[in-house]
Structures are given as structure tokens and as C-alpha cells.
Coordinates of C-alpha atoms in Angstrom, one line a residue:
X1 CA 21.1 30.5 73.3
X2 CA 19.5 33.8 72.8
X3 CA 21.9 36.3 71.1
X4 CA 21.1 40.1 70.8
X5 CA 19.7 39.9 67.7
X6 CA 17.0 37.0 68.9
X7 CA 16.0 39.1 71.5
X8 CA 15.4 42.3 69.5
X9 CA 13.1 40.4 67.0
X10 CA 11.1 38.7 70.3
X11 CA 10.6 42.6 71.5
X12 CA 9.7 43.5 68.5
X13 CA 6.7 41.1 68.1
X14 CA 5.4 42.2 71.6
X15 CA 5.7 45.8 70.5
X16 CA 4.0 44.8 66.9
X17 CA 1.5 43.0 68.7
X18 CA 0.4 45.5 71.2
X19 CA 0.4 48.5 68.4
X20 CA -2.0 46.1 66.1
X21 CA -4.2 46.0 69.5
X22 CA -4.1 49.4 70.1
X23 CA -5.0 50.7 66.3
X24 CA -8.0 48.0 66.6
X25 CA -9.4 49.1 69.2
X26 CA -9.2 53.2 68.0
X27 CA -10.8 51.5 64.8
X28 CA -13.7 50.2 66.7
X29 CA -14.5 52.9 68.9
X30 CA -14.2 55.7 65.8
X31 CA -16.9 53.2 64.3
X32 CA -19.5 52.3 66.9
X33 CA -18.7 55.8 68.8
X34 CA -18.3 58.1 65.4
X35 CA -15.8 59.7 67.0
X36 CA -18.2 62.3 69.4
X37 CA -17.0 62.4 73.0
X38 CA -17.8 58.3 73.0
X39 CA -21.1 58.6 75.2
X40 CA -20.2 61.6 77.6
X41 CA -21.7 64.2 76.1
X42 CA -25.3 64.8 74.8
X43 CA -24.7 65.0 71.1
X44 CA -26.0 61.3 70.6
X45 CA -29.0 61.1 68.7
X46 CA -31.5 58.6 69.4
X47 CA -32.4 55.4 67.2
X48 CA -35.6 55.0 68.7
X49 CA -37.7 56.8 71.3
X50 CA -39.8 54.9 73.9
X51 CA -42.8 56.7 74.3
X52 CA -43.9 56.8 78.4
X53 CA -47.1 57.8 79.5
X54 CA -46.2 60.1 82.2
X55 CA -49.6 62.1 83.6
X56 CA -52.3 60.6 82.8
X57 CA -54.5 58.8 85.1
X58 CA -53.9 56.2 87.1
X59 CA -55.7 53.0 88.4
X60 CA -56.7 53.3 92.4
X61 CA -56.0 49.6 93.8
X62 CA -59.1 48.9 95.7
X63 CA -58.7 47.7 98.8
X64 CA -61.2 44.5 99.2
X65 CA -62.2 43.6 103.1
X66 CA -60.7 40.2 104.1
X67 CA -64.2 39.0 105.3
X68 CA -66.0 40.0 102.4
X69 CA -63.7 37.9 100.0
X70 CA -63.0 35.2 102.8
X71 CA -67.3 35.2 102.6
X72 CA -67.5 34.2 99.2
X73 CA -64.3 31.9 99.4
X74 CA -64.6 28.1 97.6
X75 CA -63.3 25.5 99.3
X76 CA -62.9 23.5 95.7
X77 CA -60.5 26.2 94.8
X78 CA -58.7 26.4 97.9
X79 CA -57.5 22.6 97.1
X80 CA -55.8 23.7 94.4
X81 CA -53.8 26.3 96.2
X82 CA -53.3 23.7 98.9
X83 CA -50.7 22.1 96.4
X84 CA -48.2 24.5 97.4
X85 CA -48.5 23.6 101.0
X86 CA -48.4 19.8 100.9
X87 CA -44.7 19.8 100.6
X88 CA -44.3 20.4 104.0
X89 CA -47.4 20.3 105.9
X90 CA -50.1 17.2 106.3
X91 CA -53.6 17.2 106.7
X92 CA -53.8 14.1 108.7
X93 CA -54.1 15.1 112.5
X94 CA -51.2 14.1 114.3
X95 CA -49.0 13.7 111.4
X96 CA -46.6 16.3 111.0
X97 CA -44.2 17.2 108.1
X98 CA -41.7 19.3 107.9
X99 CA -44.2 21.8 108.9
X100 CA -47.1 21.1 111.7
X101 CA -50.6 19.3 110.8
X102 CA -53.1 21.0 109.5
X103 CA -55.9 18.8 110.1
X104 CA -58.5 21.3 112.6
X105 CA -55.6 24.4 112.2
X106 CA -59.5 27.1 111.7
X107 CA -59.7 28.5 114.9
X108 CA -57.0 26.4 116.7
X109 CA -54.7 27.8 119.1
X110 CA -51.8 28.8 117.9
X111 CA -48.5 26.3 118.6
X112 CA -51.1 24.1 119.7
X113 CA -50.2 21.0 117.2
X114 CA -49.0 17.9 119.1
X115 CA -45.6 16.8 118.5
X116 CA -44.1 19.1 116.1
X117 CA -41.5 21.5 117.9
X118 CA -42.4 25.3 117.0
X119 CA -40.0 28.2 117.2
X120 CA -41.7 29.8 119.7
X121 CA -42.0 33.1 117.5
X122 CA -45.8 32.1 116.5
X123 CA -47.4 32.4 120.0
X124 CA -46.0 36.2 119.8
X125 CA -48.2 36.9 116.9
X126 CA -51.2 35.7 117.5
X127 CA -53.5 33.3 120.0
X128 CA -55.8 31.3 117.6
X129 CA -55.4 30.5 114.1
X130 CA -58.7 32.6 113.2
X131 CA -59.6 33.1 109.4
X132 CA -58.2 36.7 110.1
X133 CA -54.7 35.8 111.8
X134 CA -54.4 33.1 109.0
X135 CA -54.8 36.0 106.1
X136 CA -51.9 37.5 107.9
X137 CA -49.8 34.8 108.1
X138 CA -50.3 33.4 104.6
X139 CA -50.1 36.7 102.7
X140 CA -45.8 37.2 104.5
X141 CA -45.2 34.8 107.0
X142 CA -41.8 36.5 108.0
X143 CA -43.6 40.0 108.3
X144 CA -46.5 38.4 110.6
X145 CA -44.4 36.6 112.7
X146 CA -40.8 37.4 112.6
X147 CA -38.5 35.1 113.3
X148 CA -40.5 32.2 112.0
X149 CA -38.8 29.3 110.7
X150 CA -41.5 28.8 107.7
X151 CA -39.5 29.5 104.6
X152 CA -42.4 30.1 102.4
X153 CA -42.7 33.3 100.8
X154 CA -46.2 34.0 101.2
X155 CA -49.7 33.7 99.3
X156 CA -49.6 37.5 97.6
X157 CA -53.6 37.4 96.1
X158 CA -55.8 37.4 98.5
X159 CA -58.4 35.5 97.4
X160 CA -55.8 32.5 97.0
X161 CA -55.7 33.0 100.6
X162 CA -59.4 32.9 101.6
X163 CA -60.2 29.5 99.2
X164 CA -57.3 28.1 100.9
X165 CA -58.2 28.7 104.4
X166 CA -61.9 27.8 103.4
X167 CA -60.7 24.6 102.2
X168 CA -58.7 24.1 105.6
X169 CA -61.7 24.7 107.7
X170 CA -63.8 21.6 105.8
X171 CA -60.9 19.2 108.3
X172 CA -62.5 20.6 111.4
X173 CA -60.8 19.4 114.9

């Protein structure tokens, strides 16, 4: 049974405890703070300054014309970048994926592949799949045509988009 005397000495440990805490953590903050306002005021001194070029001059970002990149595009490239596609799209015609066939998509009209069931949201963006409305598409499909249910993100470089769409265009319809 516990008797006064036990549950003095069980206090007592909690109370020993709790003060060995509390001097600990005064220890540790005196030592990593040094005891100066522990980061609230500005008498810290630096270890090390990071030096950031603020005004000099900066780079323009040229815009380049989709045809004049879409011009030059190769097709050999393009099947490269066609790698990220293939998950859900075929280039069979009639085959669909878990996207629509691609197989004579250049110039096609738009929701026009047979059997797969679109979203409807397409049509709204554009009529025909021209090398134009395909740079739209590809570079943020969700931006183009909202409400699509194509979960890809989106070609960012642009001439990742032209080689692909040249590559496209070699399976004519």
C-alpha cells in the first residue's frame, strides 16, 4: 500500500525530474542562443553572408514564333518525346488507350477519334487538331482546354512540342 512517506518520495522524483528538464533546456538555449534576446532582436551576427546580385542586368527571354521552330522541327526527335505519351495514347488507328488514337490526329477534327468517349470540353477549345491548337494543348492541357480529363501536365519547351507533333504528322489519316 502506499503510505505517506511513499508518496512524498514518488512526487519528489516528478519534481526532480521536471527541474533536471528545465535547467537543461536553460543550458542549451544560453549555449546555442548566448544568451541575446534568443533570435528576436538584431544583435546576431552573421556566420556567413550570401552574396546576391541584385541590379545588374538581366537576360530578356526571347520569345520564338511557334511556326518558325515548328519549321525546323525533326520528326526523329519528336519519337523520342513520344515516350511520354505512349502510356496512354496509341498510334494504331482505331486503337485507343486510355487516351484516344493518335494515328492521323495533324489536322484532324477535334473529338473526332472513333470509339474513345471524350469529355466533351475539347470541342470548346478548338475545331481541328492543327500544328497550332496542338502547341496549345501540349504546352498545359488544363489551361487550353479546361476541364479536360488528360492528366498530363504538359510539354513546357517548346521545341519538345514541335518534334513531337512533327513526328505525329508522318501517321497521316
Amino acid at each position: 500500500m502506499l503510505d505517506t512517506m511513499t508518496f512524498t518520495k514518488i512526487l519528489g522524483g516528478f519534481c526532480g525530474a521536471l527541474l533536471i528538464f528545465l535547467l537543461g533546456k536553460w543550458g542549451a538555449e544560453t549555449i546555442y542562443h548566448g544568451g541575446k534576446g534568443h533570435g528576436h532582436g538584431d544583435d546576431h551576427a552573421m556566420a556567413y553572408a550570401i552574396e546576391v546580385d541584385e541590379g545588374g542586368p538581366t537576360e530578356e527571354v526571347v520569345e520564338v514564333a511557334f511556326a518558325d521552330v515548328y519549321a525546323a522541327a525533326d520528326a526523329a526527335k519528336g519519337e523520342k518525346v513520344w515516350g511520354k505519351c505512349r502510356a496512354c495514347h496509341k498510334l494504331e488507328a482505331g486503337a485507343n488507350g486510355t487516351g484516344p488514337y493518335l494515328h492521323g490526329v495533324v489536322d484532324r477534327a477535334v473529338g473526332a477519334a472513333d470509339g474513345f468517349n471524350y469529355s466533351g470540353k475539347l470541342t470548346a477549345a478548338a475545331d481541328v487538331w492543327s500544328p497550332d491548337n496542338l502547341n496549345g494543348f501540349l504546352e498545359n492541357p488544363k489551361g487550353y482546354a479546361p476541364g479536360t480529363t488528360m492528366s498530363f501536365k504538359g510539354l513546357p519547351k517548346v521545341e519538345d512540342r514541335a518534334n513531337l507533333i512533327a513526328y505525329l504528322a508522318t501517321f497521316g489519316g
